[in-house]
Amino acid sequence: MSVMLPTSVSVATSTTAIRLRSVGRKKFRRVARGMAKLVRRPDALLSSPHLRAWQTAELLAAAWHGIAPEPEMALATGDFAGLESRLASFAPEQLIALVGHEPHLSGLLAHVVDARAPERFAFRKGGAAMVELKGTLAEGGMLHWFARPRMFR
């Protein structure tokens, strides 16, 4: 299974109602279009239900056409076990996009690639990575790419 990790927010906060500002929406719309040109439409688009992540997922869905975001609370809380159980419902050949928050996504990426220093995988707002899982999250995977948002604009 391949997992794409686009990010929406630099820091997970206790509030769930932080919106994307209009300038952020405009910038990420360009990033989303670039992602859609370079990465095939995923089979599923899972997103933290927190507003800013959800708005980011909606922009990605619009760029990919024909897909809608699905809420996944584990992406809001950094619950790897909960995410593992959700990912188990997908077939190995499927591409799954996960939209979440920092530091959860960089922690997930570091865990999957067995990195000793998760801060090396800190995402910028709108950054993304593609990982090929060997099986489960616990089994790890191979990092295909790690990109800053400007690479997609």
PDB file of C-alpha atoms in Angstrom:
ATOM      1  CA  MET A   1       0.000   0.000   0.000  1.00  0.00           C
ATOM      2  CA  SER A   2       1.212   3.492  -0.791  1.00  0.00           C
ATOM      3  CA  VAL A   3       0.478   6.314   1.612  1.00  0.00           C
ATOM      4  CA  MET A   4       0.721   9.981   0.660  1.00  0.00           C
ATOM      5  CA  LEU A   5       1.046  12.448   3.521  1.00  0.00           C
ATOM      6  CA  PRO A   6       0.055  16.006   2.613  1.00  0.00           C
ATOM      7  CA  THR A   7       0.055  18.348   5.626  1.00  0.00           C
ATOM      8  CA  SER A   8      -2.249  21.178   6.483  1.00  0.00           C
ATOM      9  CA  VAL A   9      -1.201  22.688   9.779  1.00  0.00           C
ATOM     10  CA  SER A  10       2.193  23.379  11.274  1.00  0.00           C
ATOM     11  CA  VAL A  11       1.215  22.497  14.849  1.00  0.00           C
ATOM     12  CA  ALA A  12      -1.639  20.428  16.239  1.00  0.00           C
ATOM     13  CA  THR A  13      -3.589  22.727  18.537  1.00  0.00           C
ATOM     14  CA  SER A  14      -6.237  22.238  21.150  1.00  0.00           C
ATOM     15  CA  THR A  15      -8.753  24.165  19.069  1.00  0.00           C
ATOM     16  CA  THR A  16     -10.441  22.465  16.155  1.00  0.00           C
ATOM     17  CA  ALA A  17     -11.883  25.590  14.537  1.00  0.00           C
ATOM     18  CA  ILE A  18      -8.836  27.285  13.001  1.00  0.00           C
ATOM     19  CA  ARG A  19      -9.651  28.074   9.375  1.00  0.00           C
ATOM     20  CA  LEU A  20      -7.349  28.339   6.415  1.00  0.00           C
ATOM     21  CA  ARG A  21      -6.837  32.014   5.710  1.00  0.00           C
ATOM     22  CA  SER A  22      -7.622  33.199   2.188  1.00  0.00           C
ATOM     23  CA  VAL A  23      -3.920  33.528   1.328  1.00  0.00           C
ATOM     24  CA  GLY A  24      -3.284  29.969   2.576  1.00  0.00           C
ATOM     25  CA  ARG A  25      -6.264  28.669   0.627  1.00  0.00           C
ATOM     26  CA  LYS A  26      -4.971  30.339  -2.547  1.00  0.00           C
ATOM     27  CA  LYS A  27      -1.436  28.967  -2.081  1.00  0.00           C
ATOM     28  CA  PHE A  28      -2.607  25.455  -1.277  1.00  0.00           C
ATOM     29  CA  ARG A  29      -5.025  25.393  -4.210  1.00  0.00           C
ATOM     30  CA  ARG A  30      -1.953  25.813  -6.459  1.00  0.00           C
ATOM     31  CA  VAL A  31      -0.094  23.113  -4.523  1.00  0.00           C
ATOM     32  CA  ALA A  32      -3.090  20.760  -4.792  1.00  0.00           C
ATOM     33  CA  ARG A  33      -3.284  21.240  -8.563  1.00  0.00           C
ATOM     34  CA  GLY A  34       0.418  20.441  -8.809  1.00  0.00           C
ATOM     35  CA  MET A  35       0.003  17.317  -6.678  1.00  0.00           C
ATOM     36  CA  ALA A  36      -2.894  16.191  -8.872  1.00  0.00           C
ATOM     37  CA  LYS A  37      -0.689  16.490 -11.973  1.00  0.00           C
ATOM     38  CA  LEU A  38       2.142  14.468 -10.446  1.00  0.00           C
ATOM     39  CA  VAL A  39       0.333  11.917  -8.278  1.00  0.00           C
ATOM     40  CA  ARG A  40      -2.595   9.802  -9.442  1.00  0.00           C
ATOM     41  CA  ARG A  41      -5.902  10.256  -7.643  1.00  0.00           C
ATOM     42  CA  PRO A  42      -5.789   8.232  -4.430  1.00  0.00           C
ATOM     43  CA  ASP A  43      -8.276   5.472  -3.725  1.00  0.00           C
ATOM     44  CA  ALA A  44      -9.111   7.161  -0.428  1.00  0.00           C
ATOM     45  CA  LEU A  45      -8.503  10.587   1.098  1.00  0.00           C
ATOM     46  CA  LEU A  46      -8.530  10.411   4.897  1.00  0.00           C
ATOM     47  CA  SER A  47      -8.400  13.655   6.856  1.00  0.00           C
ATOM     48  CA  SER A  48      -8.304  14.915  10.379  1.00  0.00           C
ATOM     49  CA  PRO A  49     -11.764  16.327  11.072  1.00  0.00           C
ATOM     50  CA  HIS A  50     -10.205  19.550  12.442  1.00  0.00           C
ATOM     51  CA  LEU A  51     -11.355  22.418  10.274  1.00  0.00           C
ATOM     52  CA  ARG A  52      -8.056  23.515   8.743  1.00  0.00           C
ATOM     53  CA  ALA A  53      -7.047  19.975   7.786  1.00  0.00           C
ATOM     54  CA  TRP A  54     -10.530  19.313   6.448  1.00  0.00           C
ATOM     55  CA  GLN A  55     -10.391  22.443   4.276  1.00  0.00           C
ATOM     56  CA  THR A  56      -7.004  21.292   2.970  1.00  0.00           C
ATOM     57  CA  ALA A  57      -8.452  17.872   2.147  1.00  0.00           C
ATOM     58  CA  GLU A  58     -11.356  19.522   0.299  1.00  0.00           C
ATOM     59  CA  LEU A  59      -8.884  21.468  -1.866  1.00  0.00           C
ATOM     60  CA  LEU A  60      -7.049  18.239  -2.658  1.00  0.00           C
ATOM     61  CA  ALA A  61     -10.321  16.473  -3.475  1.00  0.00           C
ATOM     62  CA  ALA A  62     -11.282  19.283  -5.858  1.00  0.00           C
ATOM     63  CA  ALA A  63      -7.913  19.041  -7.623  1.00  0.00           C
ATOM     64  CA  TRP A  64      -8.105  15.257  -7.990  1.00  0.00           C
ATOM     65  CA  HIS A  65     -11.800  15.229  -9.028  1.00  0.00           C
ATOM     66  CA  GLY A  66     -14.060  12.324  -8.113  1.00  0.00           C
ATOM     67  CA  ILE A  67     -12.953  11.788  -4.530  1.00  0.00           C
ATOM     68  CA  ALA A  68     -14.285  13.095  -1.230  1.00  0.00           C
ATOM     69  CA  PRO A  69     -12.428  13.365   2.071  1.00  0.00           C
ATOM     70  CA  GLU A  70     -13.333  10.918   4.822  1.00  0.00           C
ATOM     71  CA  PRO A  71     -12.907  11.908   8.488  1.00  0.00           C
ATOM     72  CA  GLU A  72     -10.303  10.017  10.510  1.00  0.00           C
ATOM     73  CA  MET A  73      -9.932  11.116  14.129  1.00  0.00           C
ATOM     74  CA  ALA A  74      -6.633   9.237  14.497  1.00  0.00           C
ATOM     75  CA  LEU A  75      -5.054  11.873  12.222  1.00  0.00           C
ATOM     76  CA  ALA A  76      -6.132  14.603  14.648  1.00  0.00           C
ATOM     77  CA  THR A  77      -4.819  12.839  17.733  1.00  0.00           C
ATOM     78  CA  GLY A  78      -1.712  11.095  16.424  1.00  0.00           C
ATOM     79  CA  ASP A  79      -3.186   7.697  17.372  1.00  0.00           C
ATOM     80  CA  PHE A  80      -1.042   5.354  15.267  1.00  0.00           C
ATOM     81  CA  ALA A  81      -2.929   2.262  16.470  1.00  0.00           C
ATOM     82  CA  GLY A  82      -6.242   3.778  15.378  1.00  0.00           C
ATOM     83  CA  LEU A  83      -4.782   4.745  12.020  1.00  0.00           C
ATOM     84  CA  GLU A  84      -3.309   1.259  11.620  1.00  0.00           C
ATOM     85  CA  SER A  85      -6.728  -0.302  12.056  1.00  0.00           C
ATOM     86  CA  ARG A  86      -8.271   2.062   9.476  1.00  0.00           C
ATOM     87  CA  LEU A  87      -5.500   1.405   6.949  1.00  0.00           C
ATOM     88  CA  ALA A  88      -6.001  -2.352   7.388  1.00  0.00           C
ATOM     89  CA  SER A  89      -9.342  -1.988   5.597  1.00  0.00           C
ATOM     90  CA  PHE A  90      -7.588  -1.078   2.330  1.00  0.00           C
ATOM     91  CA  ALA A  91      -6.019  -3.428  -0.223  1.00  0.00           C
ATOM     92  CA  PRO A  92      -2.215  -3.494  -0.601  1.00  0.00           C
ATOM     93  CA  GLU A  93      -2.318  -1.998  -4.109  1.00  0.00           C
ATOM     94  CA  GLN A  94      -4.337   1.051  -3.070  1.00  0.00           C
ATOM     95  CA  LEU A  95      -3.016   4.602  -2.702  1.00  0.00           C
ATOM     96  CA  ILE A  96      -4.257   6.366   0.424  1.00  0.00           C
ATOM     97  CA  ALA A  97      -3.781  10.094   1.083  1.00  0.00           C
ATOM     98  CA  LEU A  98      -3.675  11.193   4.720  1.00  0.00           C
ATOM     99  CA  VAL A  99      -4.192  14.859   5.649  1.00  0.00           C
ATOM    100  CA  GLY A 100      -3.221  15.743   9.184  1.00  0.00           C
ATOM    101  CA  HIS A 101      -1.156  17.868  11.497  1.00  0.00           C
ATOM    102  CA  GLU A 102       2.348  18.377  12.759  1.00  0.00           C
ATOM    103  CA  PRO A 103       3.995  16.929  14.733  1.00  0.00           C
ATOM    104  CA  HIS A 104       1.827  13.834  14.215  1.00  0.00           C
ATOM    105  CA  LEU A 105       2.566  13.338  10.512  1.00  0.00           C
ATOM    106  CA  SER A 106       6.330  13.782  10.826  1.00  0.00           C
ATOM    107  CA  GLY A 107       6.239  11.352  13.764  1.00  0.00           C
ATOM    108  CA  LEU A 108       4.299   8.867  11.647  1.00  0.00           C
ATOM    109  CA  LEU A 109       6.727   9.220   8.754  1.00  0.00           C
ATOM    110  CA  ALA A 110       9.764   8.822  11.029  1.00  0.00           C
ATOM    111  CA  HIS A 111       8.154   5.725  12.589  1.00  0.00           C
ATOM    112  CA  VAL A 112       7.401   4.139   9.200  1.00  0.00           C
ATOM    113  CA  VAL A 113      10.911   4.676   7.816  1.00  0.00           C
ATOM    114  CA  ASP A 114      12.529   3.815  11.171  1.00  0.00           C
ATOM    115  CA  ALA A 115      14.230   7.198  11.515  1.00  0.00           C
ATOM    116  CA  ARG A 116      15.974   7.996  14.756  1.00  0.00           C
ATOM    117  CA  ALA A 117      15.409  11.758  14.434  1.00  0.00           C
ATOM    118  CA  PRO A 118      11.770  12.608  13.591  1.00  0.00           C
ATOM    119  CA  GLU A 119      12.573  16.332  13.470  1.00  0.00           C
ATOM    120  CA  ARG A 120      14.362  15.664  10.179  1.00  0.00           C
ATOM    121  CA  PHE A 121      10.957  14.899   8.685  1.00  0.00           C
ATOM    122  CA  ALA A 122       9.219  18.049   9.870  1.00  0.00           C
ATOM    123  CA  PHE A 123       6.696  19.083   7.231  1.00  0.00           C
ATOM    124  CA  ARG A 124       6.108  22.628   6.091  1.00  0.00           C
ATOM    125  CA  LYS A 125       2.484  23.682   5.622  1.00  0.00           C
ATOM    126  CA  GLY A 126       1.398  22.063   2.385  1.00  0.00           C
ATOM    127  CA  GLY A 127       4.388  19.721   2.208  1.00  0.00           C
ATOM    128  CA  ALA A 128       3.918  16.060   1.374  1.00  0.00           C
ATOM    129  CA  ALA A 129       5.611  12.671   1.326  1.00  0.00           C
ATOM    130  CA  MET A 130       4.968   9.334  -0.370  1.00  0.00           C
ATOM    131  CA  VAL A 131       5.673   6.092   1.449  1.00  0.00           C
ATOM    132  CA  GLU A 132       5.305   2.503   0.238  1.00  0.00           C
ATOM    133  CA  LEU A 133       4.278   0.353   3.211  1.00  0.00           C
ATOM    134  CA  LYS A 134       5.613  -3.193   3.485  1.00  0.00           C
ATOM    135  CA  GLY A 135       2.350  -4.223   5.118  1.00  0.00           C
ATOM    136  CA  THR A 136       1.327  -2.565   8.351  1.00  0.00           C
ATOM    137  CA  LEU A 137       2.630   0.691   9.816  1.00  0.00           C
ATOM    138  CA  ALA A 138       4.561  -1.382  12.355  1.00  0.00           C
ATOM    139  CA  GLU A 139       6.329  -3.264   9.535  1.00  0.00           C
ATOM    140  CA  GLY A 140       7.581   0.018   8.137  1.00  0.00           C
ATOM    141  CA  GLY A 141       8.041   1.143   4.607  1.00  0.00           C
ATOM    142  CA  MET A 142      10.166   2.902   2.049  1.00  0.00           C
ATOM    143  CA  LEU A 143      10.172   6.654   1.535  1.00  0.00           C
ATOM    144  CA  HIS A 144       9.712   7.457  -2.169  1.00  0.00           C
ATOM    145  CA  TRP A 145       9.794  11.231  -1.818  1.00  0.00           C
ATOM    146  CA  PHE A 146       9.534  14.090   0.661  1.00  0.00           C
ATOM    147  CA  ALA A 147       8.579  17.444  -0.866  1.00  0.00           C
ATOM    148  CA  ARG A 148       8.170  21.059   0.087  1.00  0.00           C
ATOM    149  CA  PRO A 149       5.014  22.748  -1.170  1.00  0.00           C
ATOM    150  CA  ARG A 150       6.876  24.901  -3.699  1.00  0.00           C
ATOM    151  CA  MET A 151       7.776  21.743  -5.642  1.00  0.00           C
ATOM    152  CA  PHE A 152       4.114  21.381  -6.593  1.00  0.00           C
ATOM    153  CA  ARG A 153       3.426  25.007  -7.585  1.00  0.00           C
TER     154      ARG A 153
END
